[in-house]
Coordinates of C-alpha atoms in Angstrom, one line a residue:
X1 CA 112.1 230.5 149.2
X2 CA 108.5 230.4 148.1
X3 CA 109.3 226.9 146.5
X4 CA 110.9 225.5 149.7
X5 CA 107.4 226.4 151.9
X6 CA 105.3 224.8 148.6
X7 CA 107.6 221.9 149.5
X8 CA 106.9 221.7 153.6
X9 CA 103.3 222.2 153.1
X10 CA 102.7 219.3 150.6
X11 CA 104.4 217.2 152.6
X12 CA 102.5 218.4 155.5
X13 CA 99.4 217.5 153.8
X14 CA 100.2 213.9 153.2
X15 CA 101.2 213.3 156.2
X16 CA 97.8 214.2 157.4
X17 CA 96.4 212.6 154.8
X18 CA 98.6 208.7 156.0
X19 CA 97.4 209.9 159.7
X20 CA 93.6 210.0 158.8
X21 CA 93.7 207.1 157.0
X22 CA 95.8 205.2 159.9
X23 CA 92.9 206.8 162.8
X24 CA 90.4 205.6 160.0
X25 CA 91.7 202.2 159.8
X26 CA 92.2 202.3 163.3
X27 CA 88.3 203.0 164.1
X28 CA 86.9 200.9 161.5
X29 CA 89.3 198.1 160.9
X30 CA 89.1 194.6 162.0
X31 CA 92.8 193.1 164.0
X32 CA 93.4 189.7 162.6
X33 CA 92.3 186.6 164.3
X34 CA 93.9 184.2 166.2
X35 CA 94.3 181.2 164.3
X36 CA 92.1 178.7 166.4
X37 CA 94.0 175.4 167.5
X38 CA 93.0 172.3 165.8
X39 CA 91.2 170.0 168.4
X40 CA 93.4 167.2 170.4
X41 CA 93.8 163.8 168.4
X42 CA 92.6 160.9 171.0
X43 CA 92.1 157.1 171.1
X44 CA 89.2 155.4 172.4
X45 CA 88.2 152.6 174.0
X46 CA 85.4 150.9 176.0
X47 CA 84.5 150.6 180.1
X48 CA 84.0 146.5 179.8
X49 CA 84.0 143.5 181.2
X50 CA 87.4 141.5 181.0
X51 CA 89.7 139.1 182.2
X52 CA 92.5 140.1 184.8
X53 CA 95.0 137.3 185.0
X54 CA 96.6 137.1 188.4
X55 CA 96.2 140.3 189.5
X56 CA 95.0 139.8 192.4
X57 CA 96.9 140.6 195.9
X58 CA 96.9 141.1 199.9
X59 CA 98.8 142.2 201.9
X60 CA 99.5 141.4 205.8
X61 CA 101.3 139.7 208.1
X62 CA 103.3 136.7 209.2
X63 CA 101.7 134.4 212.1
X64 CA 102.4 131.3 213.5
X65 CA 99.4 129.0 212.2
X66 CA 99.3 127.8 216.1
X67 CA 100.7 129.8 218.8
X68 CA 100.4 129.7 222.5
X69 CA 101.8 131.1 225.7
X70 CA 103.3 129.4 228.1
X71 CA 102.6 130.7 231.7
X72 CA 103.4 129.0 235.4
X73 CA 100.9 127.3 236.9
X74 CA 102.3 128.8 240.9
X75 CA 102.8 132.2 242.0
X76 CA 105.3 133.4 244.1
X77 CA 107.8 131.5 243.3
X78 CA 111.5 133.3 242.0
X79 CA 112.7 132.2 238.6
X80 CA 115.8 130.8 238.9
X81 CA 117.5 129.9 235.4
X82 CA 115.8 130.6 231.7
X83 CA 117.3 127.7 229.5
X84 CA 116.5 128.9 226.5
X85 CA 116.4 131.9 223.9
X86 CA 114.0 133.5 220.9
X87 CA 114.5 131.4 218.3
X88 CA 115.0 128.0 220.2
X89 CA 113.7 124.8 218.4
X90 CA 112.3 122.6 221.4
X91 CA 110.5 119.5 221.6
X92 CA 107.7 118.8 223.8
X93 CA 108.5 118.6 227.6
X94 CA 111.8 120.3 227.3
X95 CA 112.5 122.6 230.5
X96 CA 112.1 126.2 229.3
X97 CA 112.8 127.6 232.7
X98 CA 113.4 126.6 236.3
X99 CA 111.4 128.2 239.2
X100 CA 113.2 128.3 243.0
X101 CA 112.3 124.9 244.9
X102 CA 113.5 125.4 248.2
X103 CA 110.2 126.4 249.8
X104 CA 108.9 123.5 248.6
X105 CA 111.7 121.5 249.8
X106 CA 111.8 121.8 253.1
X107 CA 108.1 121.6 253.4
X108 CA 108.3 118.0 251.4
X109 CA 111.3 117.3 253.5
X110 CA 108.8 117.9 256.8
X111 CA 106.2 115.5 255.4
X112 CA 108.1 112.7 254.5
X113 CA 109.4 112.4 258.4
X114 CA 106.5 112.8 259.5
X115 CA 104.6 110.7 256.9
X116 CA 107.4 107.9 258.1
X117 CA 106.1 108.8 261.9
X118 CA 102.9 108.0 261.1
X119 CA 103.4 105.1 259.3
X120 CA 104.9 103.2 262.2
X121 CA 102.3 104.5 264.3
X122 CA 99.7 102.8 261.9
X123 CA 101.8 99.8 261.9
X124 CA 101.5 99.7 265.6
X125 CA 97.7 100.3 265.8
X126 CA 97.2 97.3 263.5
X127 CA 99.2 95.0 265.7
X128 CA 97.6 96.0 268.6
X129 CA 94.0 95.4 266.9
X130 CA 95.0 92.3 265.6
X131 CA 96.3 91.3 269.1
X132 CA 92.5 91.5 270.3
X133 CA 90.6 89.2 267.3
X134 CA 88.7 86.7 268.4
X135 CA 88.4 88.4 272.1
X136 CA 84.6 89.5 271.8
X137 CA 83.0 88.8 274.9
X138 CA 85.5 86.5 276.2
X139 CA 85.9 88.4 279.3
X140 CA 90.0 89.1 278.6
X141 CA 89.3 92.8 277.5
X142 CA 86.2 94.4 277.6
X143 CA 84.3 95.0 274.5
X144 CA 85.4 98.5 274.8
X145 CA 88.7 98.2 275.1
X146 CA 88.4 96.0 271.8
X147 CA 87.0 98.5 270.0
X148 CA 89.1 100.8 271.1
X149 CA 92.2 99.3 269.4
X150 CA 90.5 98.8 266.1
X151 CA 89.5 102.5 265.6
X152 CA 92.9 103.4 266.4
X153 CA 94.3 101.3 263.6
X154 CA 91.9 102.6 260.8
X155 CA 92.6 106.2 262.7
X156 CA 96.4 105.7 262.0
X157 CA 96.0 104.5 258.4
X158 CA 93.8 107.1 257.7
X159 CA 96.0 110.0 259.5
X160 CA 98.9 108.3 257.3
X161 CA 97.0 108.4 254.0
X162 CA 96.1 112.4 254.5
X163 CA 100.1 113.2 255.1
X164 CA 100.7 111.2 252.0
X165 CA 98.0 113.4 250.0
X166 CA 99.4 116.2 251.1
X167 CA 103.4 114.8 250.4
X168 CA 101.8 113.9 246.8
X169 CA 100.3 117.3 246.3
X170 CA 103.3 119.3 247.5
X171 CA 105.5 117.2 244.7
X172 CA 103.3 117.7 242.0
X173 CA 103.6 121.5 243.0
X174 CA 107.2 121.1 242.6
X175 CA 107.4 119.4 239.5
X176 CA 105.4 122.3 238.1
X177 CA 108.6 124.8 239.0
X178 CA 109.7 123.4 236.1
X179 CA 108.4 125.2 233.2
X180 CA 108.1 122.7 229.7
X181 CA 107.5 123.1 226.5
X182 CA 103.8 122.1 225.8
X183 CA 104.6 120.6 222.2
X184 CA 107.5 120.6 219.8
X185 CA 107.7 124.1 218.4
X186 CA 109.7 127.5 218.2
X187 CA 110.2 129.7 220.8
X188 CA 108.8 133.2 219.5
X189 CA 109.2 135.5 222.3
X190 CA 110.8 135.1 225.8
X191 CA 110.0 138.2 228.4
X192 CA 111.1 136.2 231.4
X193 CA 114.3 136.8 233.6
X194 CA 116.4 135.5 236.4
X195 CA 115.1 136.7 239.4
X196 CA 111.6 137.7 238.6
X197 CA 108.5 136.6 240.5
X198 CA 106.4 133.9 239.0
X199 CA 102.2 135.0 238.3
X200 CA 99.4 132.7 237.4
X201 CA 98.5 133.3 233.6
X202 CA 101.5 135.9 233.3
X203 CA 102.9 134.7 229.9
X204 CA 106.7 133.8 230.3
X205 CA 107.2 132.6 226.5
X206 CA 105.7 132.6 223.7
X207 CA 105.6 128.9 221.1
X208 CA 104.6 128.7 217.5
X209 CA 103.1 124.9 217.2
X210 CA 105.7 123.0 214.9
X211 CA 107.4 126.6 213.9
X212 CA 104.8 126.9 211.2
X213 CA 104.5 131.0 210.1
X214 CA 101.6 131.8 207.5
X215 CA 100.6 134.7 206.3
X216 CA 97.3 136.4 207.6
X217 CA 96.4 137.7 204.2
X218 CA 93.7 141.2 204.3
X219 CA 91.1 141.0 201.7
X220 CA 88.2 143.2 200.8
X221 CA 84.6 141.6 201.2
X222 CA 84.1 141.9 197.7
X223 CA 87.3 139.7 196.9
X224 CA 87.4 137.4 199.2
X225 CA 84.7 135.5 196.8
X226 CA 87.6 134.8 194.1
X227 CA 89.8 133.1 196.5
X228 CA 89.7 129.2 197.5
X229 CA 90.9 126.8 200.2
X230 CA 93.6 125.3 198.1
X231 CA 94.4 128.2 195.9
X232 CA 98.4 128.7 195.1
X233 CA 99.8 132.3 195.8
X234 CA 103.2 134.0 195.8
X235 CA 104.3 135.4 198.8
X236 CA 106.6 138.5 198.7
X237 CA 108.6 138.7 201.9
X238 CA 110.1 142.1 203.3
X239 CA 113.4 141.4 201.3
X240 CA 112.3 140.6 198.2
X241 CA 112.1 136.7 198.1
X242 CA 109.1 134.9 197.1
X243 CA 107.6 131.7 198.6
X244 CA 105.0 129.6 197.2
X245 CA 101.9 129.6 199.7
X246 CA 98.7 128.0 199.8
X247 CA 95.5 129.2 201.0
X248 CA 94.7 127.0 203.9
X249 CA 91.5 128.9 205.7
X250 CA 89.4 131.6 204.8
X251 CA 88.1 133.3 207.6
X252 CA 83.9 133.3 208.3
X253 CA 84.1 136.8 209.6
X254 CA 84.0 140.3 207.9
X255 CA 86.0 143.1 210.1
X256 CA 83.4 145.4 210.8
X257 CA 85.4 148.9 210.9
X258 CA 87.5 147.9 207.6
X259 CA 85.1 146.2 205.6
X260 CA 88.1 143.3 205.2
X261 CA 88.7 139.3 206.1
X262 CA 91.5 137.1 206.6
X263 CA 92.9 134.5 204.5
X264 CA 95.5 132.3 206.4
X265 CA 98.1 131.4 203.9
X266 CA 100.3 128.4 204.9
X267 CA 104.0 128.4 203.9
X268 CA 106.9 126.2 203.9
X269 CA 109.6 126.3 206.9
X270 CA 112.0 129.2 206.5
X271 CA 114.6 130.7 208.4
X272 CA 113.6 134.2 206.9
X273 CA 110.0 134.0 208.3
X274 CA 109.3 136.0 211.7
X275 CA 106.3 136.6 213.1
X276 CA 105.2 140.2 213.2
X277 CA 107.0 140.6 209.5
X278 CA 105.1 142.0 207.2
X279 CA 104.4 140.3 203.2
X280 CA 102.9 140.5 200.2
X281 CA 100.2 137.3 198.3
X282 CA 100.0 137.3 194.6
X283 CA 97.1 135.1 193.3
X284 CA 96.8 132.9 190.7
X285 CA 93.9 132.6 188.5
X286 CA 91.9 134.8 186.3
X287 CA 88.7 137.1 187.4
X288 CA 86.1 139.1 185.6
X289 CA 86.3 143.1 186.3
X290 CA 85.0 146.3 184.7
X291 CA 88.2 147.6 183.4
X292 CA 90.2 150.0 180.9
X293 CA 93.4 150.2 179.1
X294 CA 96.0 151.3 181.6
X295 CA 96.8 155.3 179.4
X296 CA 92.7 155.6 179.8
X297 CA 93.6 156.8 184.0
X298 CA 95.0 159.8 184.9
X299 CA 96.6 160.6 188.0
X300 CA 96.7 164.3 189.7
X301 CA 97.0 165.7 193.7
X302 CA 93.1 164.9 193.5
X303 CA 93.4 160.7 192.7
X304 CA 92.6 158.8 189.4
X305 CA 90.2 159.9 186.7
X306 CA 89.2 159.2 182.9
X307 CA 88.0 161.0 180.2
X308 CA 84.6 160.5 178.5
X309 CA 84.0 161.1 175.3
X310 CA 80.3 161.8 174.5
X311 CA 78.1 162.0 171.0
X312 CA 79.5 165.4 170.3
X313 CA 83.3 164.0 170.6
X314 CA 83.9 166.2 173.6
X315 CA 85.6 165.0 176.6
X316 CA 84.3 165.1 180.6
X317 CA 86.6 164.2 183.4
X318 CA 85.3 161.4 185.5
X319 CA 87.1 160.7 189.1
X320 CA 87.2 156.5 189.5
X321 CA 88.4 154.5 192.0
X322 CA 91.1 151.7 190.6
X323 CA 91.9 148.3 191.4
X324 CA 94.3 146.0 190.0
X325 CA 96.5 146.2 187.3
X326 CA 97.0 143.0 184.3
X327 CA 97.9 142.7 181.0
X328 CA 97.6 146.3 180.1
X329 CA 94.3 147.3 182.2
X330 CA 93.2 148.8 185.2
X331 CA 90.3 147.2 187.2
X332 CA 87.9 150.5 187.6
X333 CA 86.0 149.5 191.3
X334 CA 83.7 152.7 191.1
X335 CA 83.4 154.3 188.1
X336 CA 81.5 155.2 184.6
X337 CA 79.3 151.7 183.5
X338 CA 80.0 149.2 181.1
X339 CA 80.1 150.3 177.4
X340 CA 80.9 153.7 177.8
X341 CA 83.7 155.3 175.7
X342 CA 86.7 156.8 176.9
X343 CA 89.9 158.8 175.7
X344 CA 92.8 156.7 175.7
X345 CA 96.1 158.0 173.9
X346 CA 96.0 161.9 174.0
X347 CA 93.6 161.9 176.8
X348 CA 96.4 163.6 179.4
X349 CA 96.3 166.5 176.8
X350 CA 93.0 167.3 176.8
X351 CA 90.8 169.8 179.4
X352 CA 87.2 168.6 180.6
X353 CA 85.0 170.1 177.7
X354 CA 87.3 170.1 174.9
X355 CA 86.6 168.8 171.7
X356 CA 88.4 166.1 170.0
X357 CA 89.4 164.5 167.2
X358 CA 88.6 160.6 167.6
X359 CA 91.7 158.7 165.5
X360 CA 91.0 155.2 166.1
X361 CA 87.7 154.0 168.0
X362 CA 88.2 150.3 169.8
X363 CA 86.1 148.3 172.2
X364 CA 89.8 147.0 173.7

């Protein structure tokens, strides 16, 4: 019994010693520290001026090279017939629509009858005037009667001439009741229907001269200086087809609201070209631009950014505005100046302020 008690007391003492040791360790000892992660390895490149080839592009609408609205010269006449539809290729002078001429026809017939009567009267007056020729102061007729016959002949001629002028005016108006194409071209819009009432200044048709459609490409003012009349451009249509075009004209005005100007790109005739359509142009040639390698730019919900590498091998995030992409490089339209070193490969795995290990520095 005494031996068993001695063993229990001995075990209790050992436990107390161990407990005290653990307690002392907890109070005075230090836990194992977490091992620090090694710095992210990155490659770097310089922000520099580089030649970007064929990277410039612009988009815009397809519009007629020369467009004209076709409107009637007379108001109040009903449209009797419409002779063409949108897309029709027409020749200069070809009838497009006919206005009802029944009102003018009756007036024309009235004036024709009146003119005929006046011509007969004028002929009679001239005959009577001719009969008194040489009878002045002869006593056969008074000088007053002779003068009256001569005045009557001239008056009859004047009346006939006035009626002839009125008739000519009606005939001209009647001719204008046929709406004709002003030039060779394509009808790109028809807004008139049979039964409509014509109104001066209200377009019935819109036409493209020669059927030529071109791209009105919108360019930022800073880019327009790199484009010249005669430059070749590849125009990509909405369907994906590509047409070869050429810069025909550069606009002289910059839009005050958007800062954009227009480059008009001439295109060949093609059935797929429709006024109002959308297309994109890619311009040939090279230009110098401040740029970095494509992988150096990171994109997130806030936009594009690059990671600058300072002299202490720490990175700092800087927001940028990018432009064209070409040959593995991206243009920086707004961002750090030339000569700044940025992280390239591995940059996406770093945070602002991280220390990095530079694996390979390059000026590319």
